[in-house]
């Protein structure tokens, strides 16, 4: 106070700044977005929580719905399936995306960009279309890779290819097929931010291509690898369309409650038990939120301030 | 020592290229063959255009031209939701990036959290909410949830807070522009790259979404193409022998199913090819913290 009083120029600057802060600026631009954020982001979350802790009449039941669904004989298999699938998928992403990005980095630019484009194409076929294509690829009678199906999966007919034990691996492969290309592009971009003189210096010091890749490039990609894994983890636990479609084509071999989301769907719509379904949705939400919070707080990849 | 290492690298890259591309090549060729030829001929051989035409007639005849309706539905849902997303999220990103008002940080944080949460998490609660609002079975039960696209707000926010110098906007204000005209005359014309990005991500994720429409729509005439494909898959004896009459009544066999899949991805493939370059640049521009 005394400082501003002694310095009239400072006082004026202070006054301008305060006035600038007091008038809310730009709020009008956000107004149209708010109803969507509330209706389809915040409210469903709160609604799911409310349902998960109450019964059909709205009475508070504590963790009863969670215990009840946990004791359902299909609960543990469903969560085991999605966790195994997610682990296999994340492992494949980590090894192959990073490996391929490293292989592509340091190639002639035109060759490298052609490969990146080829790897990227299946991204256009996410979801139901990708599943149908892979059902064809897994059918030994029409598949171009029938020799692989025979030797790797021991499958001579379609039903053997999609035997329940194979499914986590098959779904992981489909997810890898559609999504890996985009991540390879991202990793490649991350590698390009490494200053060339750093690599040059390492080479002068006698480091080979292998050493450079593992000692120099890999540590610099660590943040990106973590980002990819955490983001994919959240998505992986939500598996729905893949098992749902395979179940249609499986001659009844694959249960319609193979994944956690399918189980929630069946509980909601076959048994009209929305409280139980909400409890499973909250289980999945908790899994996803933990991942989200880790990204936001730990990696520093998402900014909420402009500095 | 150097030559074998290079050969190994080339082999690995070629093997992965085959893995990524071969299924697509197969899919493009499959509708040109008859169901029997798919089994007997070489997987990558070309049949004839006549076969592809016949497959289209079978597909189109299925359930009274319902395939066309599914494609139209998907276009309507994806395009109208993307239009709303653009109209809502570009101004919102602008306001969050350059505005100063109470609650700004809260909105931003909630947006980030919801954006990273997988969309499927909220499908069942959204169904219940729409049910309470009596919107189930209407096309708005798909379009409105699709229109909420926090990632678009985040992209616009990052773009305005990094790519546009605030001096530029200050200059516009000094020249007497009000808040809205600053946005309309200066900020909006500069937003072209981010509009393209938001359009791409929003359109592709809407087009590919399966879970939400599967849950909220009951009438197969309202299905988007993703749910339609699953319906078709359930109707073909090729994958579902339970279909009565050996499938002769529906005439949907493998070539028809392959054609249906191929046509279903064309809109997204077009968007992909057109925006490939801008996309790769933008994905990194938005993500790399510099």
XYZ file of C-alpha atoms in Angstrom:
597
model
C 0.000 0.000 0.000
C 2.645 2.476 1.093
C 4.759 1.559 -1.914
C 1.952 2.389 -4.342
C 1.177 5.582 -2.483
C 4.775 6.673 -2.827
C 4.833 5.864 -6.509
C 1.837 7.254 -8.402
C 2.814 5.543 -11.658
C 2.808 2.167 -9.923
C -0.564 2.926 -8.406
C -2.044 3.576 -11.806
C -0.641 0.337 -13.164
C -2.043 -1.498 -10.169
C -5.465 0.052 -10.686
C -5.521 -0.943 -14.366
C -4.570 -4.487 -13.528
C -7.231 -4.818 -10.846
C -9.907 -3.471 -13.177
C -8.829 -5.945 -15.841
C -9.173 -8.782 -13.366
C -12.525 -7.738 -12.021
C -14.413 -7.638 -15.322
C -15.062 -11.240 -16.383
C -13.860 -11.485 -19.940
C -14.678 -14.253 -22.404
C -17.243 -16.079 -20.235
C -19.925 -15.648 -22.913
C -17.958 -17.824 -25.335
C -18.146 -20.782 -22.995
C -21.904 -20.544 -22.370
C -23.001 -22.830 -25.222
C -20.530 -25.492 -24.151
C -21.640 -25.626 -20.517
C -24.992 -27.423 -21.020
C -23.209 -30.188 -22.962
C -20.474 -30.514 -20.356
C -23.050 -30.729 -17.602
C -25.614 -32.941 -19.376
C -23.267 -35.467 -20.938
C -20.151 -35.202 -18.767
C -20.918 -34.227 -15.192
C -24.549 -35.326 -14.750
C -24.122 -38.925 -16.024
C -21.163 -39.337 -13.694
C -23.185 -38.152 -10.702
C -26.233 -40.156 -11.817
C -24.148 -43.321 -12.115
C -22.722 -42.771 -8.639
C -26.204 -42.166 -7.228
C -27.601 -45.340 -8.807
C -24.637 -47.416 -7.719
C -25.215 -46.633 -4.053
C -29.017 -46.907 -4.000
C -31.637 -49.574 -4.694
C -34.480 -49.582 -7.226
C -36.581 -47.444 -4.874
C -33.847 -44.890 -4.369
C -32.932 -45.996 -0.839
C -29.283 -45.794 0.251
C -27.677 -49.255 0.281
C -23.978 -48.458 0.703
C -21.715 -50.829 -1.154
C -24.369 -53.503 -1.535
C -24.577 -53.186 -5.341
C -20.812 -53.493 -5.632
C -20.707 -56.585 -3.455
C -23.689 -58.097 -5.243
C -22.231 -57.636 -8.746
C -18.809 -58.760 -7.561
C -20.357 -62.012 -6.388
C -22.003 -62.575 -9.779
C -20.267 -65.611 -11.275
C -19.619 -63.648 -14.489
C -17.950 -60.657 -12.819
C -14.447 -61.997 -12.220
C -14.122 -63.718 -15.611
C -15.222 -60.500 -17.359
C -12.657 -58.383 -15.510
C -9.978 -61.037 -16.000
C -10.698 -61.007 -19.733
C -10.410 -57.256 -20.110
C -7.317 -57.048 -17.938
C -5.535 -59.821 -19.843
C -6.566 -58.185 -23.119
C -5.340 -54.788 -21.925
C -2.004 -56.136 -20.709
C -1.359 -57.984 -23.983
C -2.366 -54.950 -26.014
C -0.239 -52.527 -23.984
C 2.715 -54.900 -24.192
C 2.364 -55.084 -27.966
C 2.069 -51.305 -28.206
C 5.108 -50.731 -26.052
C 7.376 -53.172 -27.848
C 6.270 -52.741 -31.443
C 5.310 -49.063 -31.575
C 8.552 -47.999 -29.942
C 10.544 -50.545 -31.941
C 9.041 -49.530 -35.273
C 9.409 -45.813 -34.546
C 13.092 -46.376 -33.749
C 13.545 -48.436 -36.916
C 11.873 -45.752 -39.019
C 13.797 -42.916 -37.445
C 17.075 -42.527 -39.220
C 15.839 -44.018 -42.470
C 15.714 -42.025 -45.665
C 12.857 -39.619 -45.168
C 10.750 -40.690 -48.135
C 10.903 -44.406 -47.296
C 10.105 -43.657 -43.696
C 7.081 -41.498 -44.472
C 5.736 -44.128 -46.893
C 5.923 -46.739 -44.132
C 4.343 -44.426 -41.594
C 1.471 -43.871 -44.002
C 0.997 -47.617 -44.602
C 0.970 -48.326 -40.874
C -1.528 -45.533 -40.378
C -4.152 -46.663 -42.927
C -6.012 -49.206 -40.724
C -6.833 -46.338 -38.354
C -9.659 -45.492 -40.755
C -11.249 -48.869 -40.004
C -11.739 -48.699 -36.273
C -14.672 -50.330 -34.522
C -17.173 -52.653 -36.128
C -15.555 -52.617 -39.586
C -12.191 -53.727 -38.192
C -13.825 -56.590 -36.332
C -15.633 -57.856 -39.434
C -12.398 -57.736 -41.458
C -10.594 -59.724 -38.798
C -13.392 -62.279 -38.622
C -12.620 -62.913 -42.290
C -8.878 -63.001 -41.588
C -9.499 -65.561 -38.843
C -11.662 -67.804 -41.014
C -9.256 -70.432 -42.385
C -11.428 -71.078 -45.456
C -10.977 -67.573 -46.883
C -8.056 -66.057 -44.952
C -4.855 -65.210 -46.825
C -3.036 -66.252 -43.660
C -4.648 -69.674 -43.250
C -1.206 -71.281 -42.906
C -0.541 -69.010 -39.912
C -3.916 -69.847 -38.381
C -3.088 -73.514 -38.802
C 0.431 -73.326 -37.390
C 0.046 -70.658 -34.712
C -3.504 -71.181 -33.466
C -3.854 -74.795 -34.586
C -7.118 -73.768 -36.224
C -8.553 -75.413 -39.319
C -12.066 -74.081 -38.970
C -13.354 -70.672 -37.898
C -14.720 -71.849 -34.547
C -11.221 -73.018 -33.556
C -9.720 -69.632 -34.434
C -12.050 -67.799 -32.093
C -11.833 -70.305 -29.260
C -12.409 -68.389 -26.003
C -8.766 -68.785 -24.924
C -7.578 -66.966 -28.050
C -9.895 -63.999 -27.728
C -7.843 -61.657 -25.505
C -4.950 -62.020 -27.959
C -7.167 -61.603 -31.007
C -8.799 -58.456 -29.634
C -5.373 -57.107 -28.693
C -4.216 -57.723 -32.246
C -7.253 -55.939 -33.730
C -6.747 -52.959 -31.414
C -3.050 -52.891 -32.296
C -3.849 -53.117 -35.994
C -6.149 -50.086 -35.931
C -4.337 -47.925 -33.402
C -0.610 -48.570 -33.637
C -0.084 -46.438 -36.756
C -1.186 -43.229 -35.077
C 1.091 -43.889 -32.109
C 4.025 -44.657 -34.412
C 3.476 -41.234 -35.981
C 3.406 -39.620 -32.544
C 6.564 -41.447 -31.381
C 8.338 -40.621 -34.604
C 7.455 -36.969 -34.077
C 8.797 -37.173 -30.531
C 12.052 -38.640 -31.855
C 12.340 -35.741 -34.268
C 12.431 -33.286 -31.392
C 15.765 -34.790 -30.303
C 18.440 -32.332 -31.442
C 20.560 -33.898 -34.245
C 23.811 -32.597 -32.694
C 23.107 -34.724 -29.622
C 22.987 -37.830 -31.787
C 26.032 -36.639 -33.729
C 27.987 -36.145 -30.500
C 27.116 -39.652 -29.351
C 28.221 -41.061 -32.690
C 31.559 -39.220 -32.474
C 31.991 -40.696 -29.013
C 31.785 -44.085 -30.698
C 28.196 -45.079 -29.927
C 26.627 -47.500 -32.435
C 23.069 -47.322 -33.746
C 21.919 -49.730 -31.033
C 23.499 -47.775 -28.208
C 22.065 -44.524 -29.530
C 18.602 -46.050 -29.769
C 18.587 -47.537 -26.295
C 20.706 -45.102 -24.308
C 19.778 -41.817 -25.958
C 16.462 -42.052 -27.796
C 14.548 -44.410 -25.524
C 14.926 -42.342 -22.333
C 13.805 -39.239 -24.226
C 10.632 -41.049 -25.336
C 9.738 -42.208 -21.852
C 7.106 -39.541 -21.242
C 5.386 -40.436 -24.502
C 5.420 -44.122 -23.803
C 3.834 -43.509 -20.404
C 1.208 -41.281 -22.014
C 0.376 -43.928 -24.622
C 0.117 -46.707 -22.054
C -2.071 -44.843 -19.583
C -4.436 -43.559 -22.256
C -4.722 -47.002 -23.815
C -5.262 -48.624 -20.437
C -8.416 -46.610 -19.853
C -9.760 -47.411 -23.321
C -8.795 -51.061 -23.062
C -10.937 -51.720 -20.031
C -13.994 -50.460 -21.938
C -13.968 -53.217 -24.557
C -17.456 -53.726 -25.974
C -17.942 -53.834 -29.740
C -15.306 -56.508 -30.430
C -16.652 -59.260 -28.136
C -20.233 -58.247 -28.954
C -19.665 -58.865 -32.673
C -17.618 -62.017 -32.172
C -20.345 -63.350 -29.929
C -22.815 -62.963 -32.842
C -20.513 -65.043 -35.019
C -19.374 -67.584 -32.474
C -22.039 -70.313 -32.619
C -22.723 -69.591 -28.952
C -19.134 -70.336 -27.885
C -18.459 -66.833 -26.623
C -20.692 -65.614 -23.796
C -22.500 -62.305 -24.200
C -20.916 -61.199 -20.918
C -17.309 -61.638 -22.032
C -16.206 -58.098 -21.139
C -17.134 -55.933 -18.169
C -19.097 -53.478 -20.300
C -21.052 -56.324 -21.871
C -21.868 -57.635 -18.416
C -23.096 -54.189 -17.369
C -25.185 -54.027 -20.551
C -26.766 -57.432 -19.910
C -27.446 -56.643 -16.253
C -29.119 -53.383 -17.269
C -31.186 -54.592 -20.197
C -31.810 -58.284 -19.605
C -32.476 -58.041 -15.871
C -33.514 -54.359 -15.784
C -31.125 -54.006 -12.850
C -29.819 -50.492 -13.443
C -28.309 -50.212 -9.975
C -26.130 -53.257 -10.537
C -25.172 -52.018 -14.001
C -24.296 -48.626 -12.529
C -22.068 -50.309 -9.950
C -20.054 -51.949 -12.752
C -19.979 -48.665 -14.684
C -18.575 -47.016 -11.541
C -15.974 -49.791 -11.181
C -14.859 -49.039 -14.742
C -15.102 -45.299 -14.167
C -12.818 -45.626 -11.155
C -10.313 -47.574 -13.235
C -10.451 -44.909 -15.958
C -10.319 -41.974 -13.546
C -7.239 -43.316 -11.815
C -5.549 -43.419 -15.209
C -6.794 -39.930 -16.099
C -5.624 -38.394 -12.840
C -2.214 -39.945 -13.200
C -1.809 -38.386 -16.627
C -3.050 -34.952 -15.612
C -1.028 -34.709 -12.413
C 2.115 -36.650 -13.211
C 3.097 -36.290 -16.819
C 2.647 -32.548 -17.297
C 1.362 -33.272 -20.804
C -1.902 -31.428 -20.332
C -1.758 -27.823 -19.426
C -4.388 -25.913 -17.552
C -2.343 -22.709 -17.333
C -0.877 -20.781 -20.211
C 2.593 -20.401 -18.760
C 28.070 -56.550 -40.246
C 26.269 -53.504 -41.569
C 24.506 -55.173 -44.483
C 22.705 -57.900 -42.465
C 21.493 -55.298 -39.951
C 19.982 -53.258 -42.747
C 18.382 -56.327 -44.302
C 16.887 -57.310 -40.969
C 15.450 -53.827 -40.576
C 13.954 -53.933 -44.065
C 12.478 -57.373 -43.382
C 10.836 -56.302 -40.135
C 9.375 -53.174 -41.716
C 8.108 -55.136 -44.730
C 6.507 -57.769 -42.490
C 4.631 -55.123 -40.539
C 3.604 -53.367 -43.743
C 2.037 -56.651 -44.884
C 0.293 -57.067 -41.517
C -1.198 -53.571 -41.691
C -2.145 -53.483 -45.369
C -2.951 -57.066 -46.471
C -6.366 -57.259 -44.724
C -7.415 -54.070 -46.494
C -6.277 -55.316 -49.892
C -8.174 -58.549 -49.235
C -11.295 -56.586 -48.316
C -11.142 -54.530 -51.510
C -10.832 -57.667 -53.649
C -13.341 -59.883 -51.825
C -16.582 -58.407 -53.231
C -15.361 -59.098 -56.785
C -15.566 -62.846 -56.147
C -18.418 -65.244 -55.569
C -18.822 -66.896 -52.188
C -17.414 -70.156 -53.580
C -14.507 -68.427 -55.337
C -13.514 -66.769 -52.055
C -12.747 -70.229 -50.722
C -11.186 -71.788 -53.801
C -9.273 -69.002 -55.542
C -6.125 -67.281 -54.348
C -6.954 -64.755 -51.584
C -5.484 -61.821 -53.509
C -6.949 -62.591 -56.924
C -9.410 -60.326 -58.675
C -12.812 -61.733 -59.666
C -14.976 -59.541 -61.838
C -16.865 -56.281 -61.622
C -20.010 -58.238 -62.426
C -19.677 -60.111 -59.150
C -19.211 -56.892 -57.215
C -22.328 -55.501 -58.879
C -24.302 -58.619 -57.983
C -23.078 -58.397 -54.375
C -24.300 -54.799 -54.252
C -27.749 -55.841 -55.502
C -28.012 -58.502 -52.826
C -26.850 -56.071 -50.166
C -29.166 -53.330 -51.342
C -32.129 -55.699 -51.452
C -31.505 -56.805 -47.869
C -34.432 -55.832 -45.662
C -35.921 -53.319 -48.107
C -32.853 -51.118 -48.851
C -32.002 -50.808 -45.190
C -28.268 -50.578 -45.948
C -28.798 -47.199 -47.649
C -30.753 -46.026 -44.651
C -27.964 -47.041 -42.257
C -25.414 -45.118 -44.308
C -27.710 -42.082 -44.460
C -28.314 -42.295 -40.704
C -24.579 -42.410 -40.037
C -24.045 -39.370 -42.238
C -26.853 -37.447 -40.531
C -25.713 -38.351 -37.007
C -22.015 -37.762 -37.620
C -22.343 -34.558 -39.624
C -24.932 -32.849 -37.449
C -23.110 -33.766 -34.243
C -19.829 -32.543 -35.756
C -21.490 -29.272 -36.800
C -22.750 -28.697 -33.253
C -19.354 -29.685 -31.849
C -17.615 -27.089 -34.025
C -20.132 -24.356 -33.208
C -19.755 -25.041 -29.489
C -16.137 -26.009 -28.969
C -14.262 -23.412 -31.038
C -15.758 -20.443 -29.115
C -15.401 -22.384 -25.851
C -11.707 -23.046 -26.482
C -11.261 -19.381 -27.346
C -13.036 -18.210 -24.207
C -11.069 -20.583 -21.995
C -7.748 -19.632 -23.556
C -8.069 -15.854 -23.603
C -10.825 -15.066 -21.154
C -10.492 -14.318 -17.468
C -13.548 -15.258 -15.459
C -14.364 -17.179 -12.297
C -14.756 -20.924 -12.839
C -12.489 -20.928 -15.893
C -9.973 -23.278 -14.355
C -12.685 -25.563 -13.017
C -14.317 -25.889 -16.454
C -10.933 -26.599 -17.979
C -10.059 -29.276 -15.428
C -13.425 -31.014 -15.707
C -13.064 -30.940 -19.496
C -9.641 -32.575 -19.253
C -10.840 -35.308 -16.931
C -13.925 -36.116 -19.027
C -11.813 -36.034 -22.174
C -9.440 -38.673 -20.873
C -12.227 -40.852 -19.508
C -13.181 -43.324 -22.241
C -16.505 -42.386 -23.808
C -17.949 -45.855 -23.175
C -17.861 -45.330 -19.393
C -20.786 -42.946 -19.507
C -22.959 -44.770 -22.034
C -25.211 -46.528 -19.515
C -25.725 -43.459 -17.294
C -26.417 -41.371 -20.410
C -29.001 -43.936 -21.475
C -30.725 -43.623 -18.103
C -30.588 -39.846 -18.265
C -32.028 -39.756 -21.797
C -34.668 -42.214 -20.657
C -35.649 -39.847 -17.859
C -35.846 -37.029 -20.438
C -38.007 -39.218 -22.754
C -35.494 -38.896 -25.583
C -34.838 -42.612 -26.076
C -35.603 -43.722 -29.614
C -35.286 -40.250 -31.093
C -32.297 -39.310 -33.233
C -31.388 -36.651 -30.683
C -30.497 -39.420 -28.256
C -27.519 -40.062 -30.540
C -26.764 -36.588 -31.886
C -26.760 -34.700 -28.580
C -24.342 -36.982 -26.693
C -22.141 -37.139 -29.824
C -22.060 -33.314 -29.841
C -20.328 -33.241 -26.481
C -16.701 -33.526 -27.542
C -14.325 -32.268 -24.829
C -11.275 -33.146 -26.913
C -12.417 -30.519 -29.448
C -12.590 -27.882 -26.711
C -9.121 -28.894 -25.559
C -7.697 -28.665 -29.091
C -9.233 -25.212 -29.612
C -7.974 -24.133 -26.186
C -4.411 -25.242 -26.920
C -4.524 -23.619 -30.329
C -5.718 -20.240 -29.074
C -3.427 -20.198 -26.091
C -0.297 -21.017 -28.100
C -0.704 -20.203 -31.780
C -2.405 -16.798 -31.606
C -0.444 -13.913 -30.085
C -2.691 -12.110 -27.638
C -1.213 -8.803 -28.883
C -3.085 -9.408 -32.106
C -6.390 -9.613 -30.283
C -5.475 -6.656 -28.092
C -4.795 -4.661 -31.241
C -8.253 -5.530 -32.523
C -9.795 -4.381 -29.263
C -7.852 -1.132 -29.313
C -9.220 -0.583 -32.806
C -12.663 -0.629 -31.254
C -13.739 -4.216 -31.801
C -16.088 -5.628 -29.158
C -15.616 -9.142 -27.746
C -17.796 -10.796 -30.362
C -16.441 -8.939 -33.332
C -12.857 -9.610 -32.189
C -13.720 -13.291 -32.191
C -15.621 -13.201 -35.470
C -13.224 -10.980 -37.440
C -9.847 -11.985 -36.019
C -9.918 -15.218 -34.018
C -12.319 -17.236 -36.149
C -10.584 -16.731 -39.521
C -7.306 -17.750 -37.870
C -8.831 -20.965 -36.547
C -8.918 -22.888 -39.840
C -6.278 -25.485 -38.873
C -7.970 -26.296 -35.592
C -11.408 -26.413 -37.212
C -10.020 -29.053 -39.596
C -8.603 -31.058 -36.697
C -11.761 -30.941 -34.615
C -13.837 -31.849 -37.668
C -11.628 -34.873 -38.323
C -11.546 -36.273 -34.799
C -15.199 -35.585 -34.116
C -16.433 -37.023 -37.414
C -14.311 -40.165 -37.174
C -15.223 -40.907 -33.567
C -18.936 -40.316 -34.275
C -18.879 -42.485 -37.376
C -17.154 -45.350 -35.577
C -19.163 -45.154 -32.367
C -21.034 -48.375 -31.730
C -21.940 -48.632 -28.048
C -24.103 -45.532 -27.619
C -26.396 -45.968 -30.664
C -26.560 -49.711 -29.932
C -27.918 -48.909 -26.487
C -30.226 -45.959 -27.158
C -31.811 -46.965 -30.492
C -34.346 -49.753 -30.666
C -35.646 -49.518 -34.247
C -33.280 -51.014 -36.830
C -34.362 -48.297 -39.284
C -32.582 -45.791 -37.063
C -29.293 -47.693 -36.748
C -26.065 -46.099 -37.896
C -23.891 -48.238 -40.148
C -21.747 -49.639 -37.309
C -24.743 -51.194 -35.588
C -26.102 -52.120 -39.013
C -22.954 -54.130 -39.722
C -23.463 -56.131 -36.552
C -27.060 -56.721 -37.602
C -25.843 -57.907 -41.008
C -23.250 -60.151 -39.384
C -25.985 -61.770 -37.327
C -28.022 -62.352 -40.506
C -25.392 -64.113 -42.585
C -25.126 -67.901 -42.553
C -21.412 -67.488 -43.294
C -20.795 -66.642 -39.657
C -24.106 -67.587 -38.124
C -25.431 -70.986 -39.244
C -28.514 -70.445 -37.121
C -29.875 -68.191 -39.877
C -32.800 -70.085 -41.378
C -33.066 -71.479 -44.884
C -29.296 -71.602 -45.431
C -29.418 -67.855 -45.850
C -30.945 -68.056 -49.314
C -33.767 -65.822 -48.188
C -31.459 -62.970 -47.178
C -28.732 -63.530 -49.789
C -26.078 -62.125 -47.499
C -22.909 -64.158 -47.821
C -19.238 -63.308 -47.441
C -18.872 -61.127 -50.561
C -21.916 -59.077 -49.539
C -20.622 -58.709 -45.984
C -17.176 -57.683 -47.278
C -18.779 -55.122 -49.589
C -20.906 -53.766 -46.748
C -17.771 -53.342 -44.617
C -15.835 -51.726 -47.442
C -18.571 -49.189 -48.224
C -19.018 -48.469 -44.527
C -15.453 -47.220 -44.148
C -15.323 -45.095 -47.307
C -16.488 -41.813 -45.724
C -13.895 -42.104 -42.963
C -11.219 -43.186 -45.442
C -11.898 -40.080 -47.546
C -11.629 -37.835 -44.493
C -8.445 -39.682 -43.492
C -6.734 -39.274 -46.835
C -7.718 -35.618 -47.231
C -6.534 -34.599 -43.793
C -3.555 -36.914 -43.383
C -0.888 -34.244 -43.645
C -2.606 -31.598 -41.535
C -3.460 -34.264 -39.025
C 0.034 -35.542 -38.434
C 1.264 -31.997 -37.964
C -1.643 -31.085 -35.715
C -1.451 -34.182 -33.555
C 2.045 -33.198 -32.571
C 1.346 -29.468 -32.470
C -1.388 -29.988 -29.900
C 0.468 -32.534 -27.894
C 4.066 -31.399 -27.649
C 4.551 -28.994 -24.791
C 7.066 -26.459 -25.949
